[in-house]
XYZ file of C-alpha atoms in Angstrom:
322
model
C 55.731 -117.925 20.199
C 56.770 -119.699 16.615
C 53.511 -118.226 15.501
C 53.577 -114.460 17.188
C 57.601 -114.391 15.636
C 56.781 -115.434 12.088
C 53.723 -112.861 12.273
C 55.908 -110.097 13.577
C 58.540 -110.469 10.943
C 56.211 -110.720 8.808
C 55.154 -107.066 9.587
C 58.438 -105.669 9.571
C 58.760 -106.761 6.356
C 55.644 -105.057 4.663
C 56.394 -101.677 7.201
C 59.759 -102.010 5.185
C 58.538 -102.921 1.931
C 56.081 -99.516 2.296
C 58.983 -97.783 3.587
C 60.724 -98.194 0.524
C 58.402 -98.106 -1.677
C 57.604 -94.143 -1.136
C 58.648 -91.816 -3.252
C 59.270 -88.777 -2.083
C 59.308 -85.022 -4.355
C 59.657 -81.645 -4.522
C 57.159 -78.621 -5.305
C 59.214 -75.847 -6.641
C 58.656 -72.263 -7.281
C 59.409 -68.793 -6.930
C 57.383 -67.173 -4.075
C 57.400 -67.695 -0.636
C 55.238 -70.774 1.403
C 52.628 -68.282 2.841
C 52.188 -67.105 -0.774
C 49.246 -68.610 -3.430
C 52.104 -71.118 -4.971
C 52.712 -72.026 -1.256
C 49.343 -72.693 -0.982
C 49.076 -74.467 -3.937
C 52.223 -76.250 -3.930
C 50.600 -77.460 -0.165
C 47.569 -78.447 -1.530
C 49.168 -80.174 -4.911
C 51.536 -82.296 -1.761
C 48.214 -82.567 0.617
C 46.677 -84.088 -2.206
C 49.294 -86.570 -3.714
C 49.639 -87.715 -0.372
C 45.501 -88.712 0.460
C 45.194 -90.111 -3.208
C 48.646 -92.670 -3.007
C 47.822 -93.879 0.778
C 51.316 -91.998 1.777
C 53.250 -93.577 -1.499
C 54.580 -90.205 -2.048
C 55.493 -87.907 0.241
C 56.680 -84.117 -1.140
C 58.188 -80.847 0.526
C 57.736 -77.339 -0.520
C 61.106 -75.590 -2.239
C 60.224 -72.080 -2.333
C 61.080 -68.556 -2.939
C 63.244 -69.481 -5.378
C 65.811 -71.570 -3.859
C 66.097 -74.274 -6.949
C 66.601 -71.172 -9.168
C 64.569 -68.385 -11.143
C 61.444 -70.239 -13.134
C 63.371 -70.635 -16.463
C 65.648 -72.220 -14.609
C 63.341 -74.609 -12.752
C 61.420 -75.354 -16.544
C 64.919 -76.390 -17.292
C 65.404 -78.236 -14.651
C 62.044 -80.204 -14.778
C 63.323 -81.130 -18.984
C 66.366 -83.413 -17.717
C 64.789 -84.695 -15.021
C 66.933 -82.766 -12.235
C 63.597 -81.264 -10.554
C 60.048 -83.019 -10.094
C 56.809 -80.433 -10.043
C 57.118 -76.679 -10.572
C 54.807 -74.273 -10.195
C 55.531 -70.739 -12.459
C 54.169 -68.212 -14.409
C 53.623 -68.244 -17.480
C 55.754 -65.224 -19.034
C 59.339 -67.464 -19.447
C 57.089 -70.539 -20.192
C 56.926 -69.105 -24.079
C 60.965 -69.236 -24.144
C 60.170 -73.399 -24.067
C 56.309 -73.672 -25.218
C 56.068 -70.446 -27.837
C 52.022 -70.898 -28.651
C 51.297 -69.775 -24.864
C 52.805 -66.075 -25.809
C 49.795 -66.093 -26.961
C 48.195 -65.664 -23.257
C 50.837 -62.834 -22.436
C 49.309 -60.692 -24.483
C 47.945 -57.619 -22.728
C 44.644 -56.793 -22.750
C 43.734 -59.856 -24.129
C 41.363 -60.727 -21.000
C 38.625 -59.475 -20.182
C 38.358 -59.906 -16.764
C 39.207 -63.136 -14.697
C 35.952 -65.058 -15.651
C 36.797 -64.778 -18.961
C 40.648 -66.053 -18.650
C 39.457 -68.928 -16.529
C 36.538 -70.449 -19.437
C 39.520 -70.499 -21.546
C 42.430 -71.901 -19.848
C 38.910 -74.089 -18.550
C 38.243 -75.055 -21.878
C 39.620 -76.253 -25.176
C 41.954 -73.392 -25.700
C 43.732 -74.985 -21.824
C 43.993 -77.964 -22.460
C 45.258 -77.695 -26.314
C 47.994 -75.483 -24.946
C 48.759 -78.464 -22.827
C 49.556 -80.753 -25.147
C 51.466 -78.018 -26.823
C 53.934 -78.252 -23.559
C 53.345 -81.674 -23.174
C 54.895 -81.717 -27.034
C 58.556 -80.087 -25.553
C 59.801 -82.428 -22.775
C 57.638 -80.812 -20.026
C 54.350 -82.612 -18.377
C 51.488 -79.617 -17.932
C 49.183 -80.746 -15.437
C 46.937 -77.587 -14.633
C 46.441 -74.105 -15.458
C 46.949 -72.093 -12.060
C 46.761 -68.448 -11.229
C 48.771 -64.509 -10.620
C 46.498 -62.805 -11.460
C 46.205 -59.377 -13.371
C 49.230 -57.558 -13.229
C 49.785 -54.224 -12.095
C 52.782 -51.499 -11.995
C 54.668 -50.655 -9.170
C 57.797 -48.273 -9.048
C 59.646 -45.680 -6.936
C 59.493 -42.233 -8.130
C 56.172 -41.493 -9.111
C 51.889 -42.370 -9.369
C 51.450 -43.640 -12.308
C 47.770 -42.785 -14.465
C 48.684 -42.522 -17.781
C 51.372 -43.862 -20.341
C 53.053 -39.832 -20.524
C 53.692 -41.169 -16.851
C 56.259 -44.293 -17.242
C 58.300 -42.769 -19.981
C 62.003 -42.910 -18.504
C 60.988 -45.886 -15.875
C 63.156 -48.075 -16.161
C 60.665 -51.387 -14.700
C 61.314 -54.799 -14.631
C 59.629 -57.316 -16.722
C 59.862 -61.702 -17.221
C 61.939 -62.194 -19.388
C 59.081 -62.686 -21.682
C 59.534 -60.954 -25.410
C 55.532 -60.111 -25.871
C 55.627 -58.308 -22.417
C 59.075 -56.029 -23.155
C 57.645 -54.824 -26.718
C 54.387 -53.677 -25.139
C 55.720 -51.714 -22.136
C 58.746 -50.362 -24.920
C 55.731 -49.605 -26.679
C 53.934 -47.627 -23.445
C 57.370 -45.752 -22.911
C 58.914 -47.068 -20.593
C 62.345 -49.253 -20.333
C 61.885 -52.790 -19.692
C 64.887 -54.566 -18.444
C 64.270 -58.620 -17.990
C 64.994 -59.681 -14.621
C 64.520 -62.771 -12.747
C 62.873 -62.655 -9.714
C 64.995 -63.686 -7.101
C 66.733 -61.404 -8.280
C 64.091 -58.690 -8.206
C 63.746 -57.075 -4.665
C 67.889 -56.341 -4.537
C 67.290 -54.686 -7.639
C 64.418 -52.474 -6.237
C 66.430 -52.149 -3.136
C 69.717 -50.685 -4.874
C 67.694 -48.453 -7.705
C 69.031 -50.679 -9.975
C 65.353 -50.404 -11.023
C 62.393 -48.319 -10.927
C 60.102 -50.949 -10.865
C 57.946 -53.908 -11.513
C 54.859 -55.607 -12.621
C 53.165 -58.158 -10.989
C 49.454 -59.257 -9.012
C 48.345 -57.953 -6.109
C 48.644 -60.933 -5.130
C 53.039 -61.066 -5.772
C 53.005 -57.563 -4.648
C 51.729 -58.876 -1.299
C 53.219 -61.524 -0.609
C 57.159 -59.607 -2.278
C 55.996 -56.812 0.596
C 57.573 -54.323 -2.510
C 55.905 -51.353 -0.227
C 58.981 -52.207 1.709
C 60.759 -50.642 -1.453
C 57.877 -49.509 -3.269
C 55.976 -46.348 -3.235
C 52.982 -46.587 -5.541
C 51.251 -48.750 -7.612
C 48.964 -48.068 -10.413
C 45.796 -50.853 -11.048
C 46.533 -50.571 -15.033
C 45.728 -54.598 -15.278
C 48.021 -54.282 -18.187
C 48.141 -58.262 -18.533
C 46.323 -62.393 -17.186
C 49.071 -63.750 -15.519
C 48.147 -67.472 -15.403
C 50.832 -70.116 -13.699
C 51.036 -73.697 -14.938
C 51.932 -77.334 -12.770
C 54.205 -78.737 -14.863
C 55.984 -81.767 -14.053
C 59.019 -83.563 -15.375
C 58.551 -86.042 -18.028
C 61.529 -88.102 -16.544
C 59.010 -88.443 -13.295
C 56.858 -89.223 -15.485
C 57.965 -91.923 -18.001
C 58.612 -93.953 -14.060
C 55.015 -93.279 -13.467
C 51.633 -96.071 -13.583
C 49.409 -94.445 -15.139
C 46.818 -94.619 -12.010
C 49.978 -92.802 -10.290
C 50.250 -90.067 -13.241
C 46.245 -89.625 -12.728
C 47.108 -89.378 -9.163
C 49.575 -86.351 -10.010
C 46.658 -84.464 -12.309
C 44.242 -84.908 -9.950
C 46.236 -83.105 -7.533
C 47.121 -80.361 -10.009
C 43.735 -79.745 -9.964
C 43.098 -79.446 -6.209
C 46.608 -76.731 -6.807
C 45.333 -74.458 -9.115
C 41.575 -74.544 -7.850
C 43.808 -73.490 -3.784
C 45.597 -71.074 -5.972
C 42.405 -69.444 -7.469
C 40.912 -69.159 -4.627
C 43.574 -67.138 -2.807
C 43.773 -65.076 -6.142
C 39.762 -64.195 -4.858
C 40.839 -63.432 -1.584
C 43.621 -61.266 -2.594
C 42.617 -59.513 -4.679
C 39.466 -58.484 -2.429
C 41.552 -57.580 0.938
C 44.855 -56.630 -1.558
C 44.355 -52.447 -1.964
C 43.235 -52.075 1.434
C 46.835 -54.192 2.519
C 48.943 -52.100 -0.247
C 47.410 -48.920 1.622
C 48.053 -49.699 5.207
C 51.765 -50.681 4.281
C 52.071 -47.013 3.010
C 51.524 -47.131 -0.813
C 49.578 -44.825 -2.781
C 47.404 -47.179 -4.371
C 45.840 -45.316 -7.730
C 43.195 -47.009 -9.002
C 41.501 -44.699 -11.766
C 43.758 -45.562 -14.331
C 41.830 -45.547 -18.422
C 43.371 -48.260 -19.958
C 42.422 -47.277 -23.046
C 45.642 -45.295 -23.916
C 47.807 -48.174 -22.472
C 45.848 -50.179 -24.612
C 46.712 -48.263 -27.440
C 49.467 -48.123 -27.587
C 50.707 -51.746 -26.520
C 48.949 -53.043 -29.690
C 52.254 -53.778 -31.484
C 52.869 -57.009 -29.128
C 50.069 -58.411 -30.495
C 52.268 -58.642 -34.428
C 54.885 -59.790 -32.190
C 53.082 -63.137 -31.647
C 50.705 -62.858 -34.863
C 53.607 -62.189 -36.933
C 54.766 -65.747 -36.203
C 51.926 -67.188 -35.475
C 48.926 -66.489 -36.848
C 45.812 -64.286 -35.369
C 43.547 -67.823 -35.300
C 44.361 -68.450 -31.318
C 44.152 -64.790 -30.172
C 41.005 -64.426 -32.243
C 39.351 -67.926 -30.747
C 41.260 -66.683 -27.101
C 38.463 -63.178 -27.860
C 35.723 -64.804 -28.997
C 35.134 -66.807 -25.574
C 32.254 -65.630 -23.341
């Protein structure tokens, strides 16, 4: 009996130790739990729990619950947030070299973009992120961005003239749309749906993934598949959190981020195939027959915004990747 009681007490103590050792974390992002970000966040949480044997238990904070993307990145820097999945639009404000990824008509297709981010260039840029009070875990994805609006079909740059178009807080994007004739209006994503609903802005630009996840067809009648910018996403962690981890634990976080990126890309692939039909089924006029050359020609001054400060080397290297 004494031995049984001792064993029982020992089991309780061990269980208490495991409970005390378990660490909770939150993955913040700007979209719904059902979106490609939500799927990526869930893959991160599940993978980290499996790798750590339950040592880490996570949950999502979706739909901008923790603020806009810029707010969340700042939260990572000071340690008030743990992990964030974000577009690269606002990330350039913290890591200027990343602005190169947002240059219009830079990437030929998904294969080209993923080859760049999965290769040496992508690793170098993650290193730059790590130099700026952030931890870059992996490159994820949004997809190629397209224009939606509530006023008229957009087939040519002339159709953009005067449209109040919400953009990310990204000077490269704003310069490009100014040159193409629109009136760019930077705005945090959580504010966007209401701004479209109230007519504060006429339109916005995002990938099919975001248009679908956000149900923009409720406030936008037209979508034009301009594919003007490829939009990566980044899985980021707080350096404050990372400083508290062992090398083995850090490895788990990197593996979880890789699983997150893979799940997100798979969902992007699925939505790219199905998204046009879904938008049409929900009443949007989808313009697919677009000559991109005039848009690309007008957007060229946006390259100078980047290359005048950081040189042409990175842009040329990206363009040269097969």
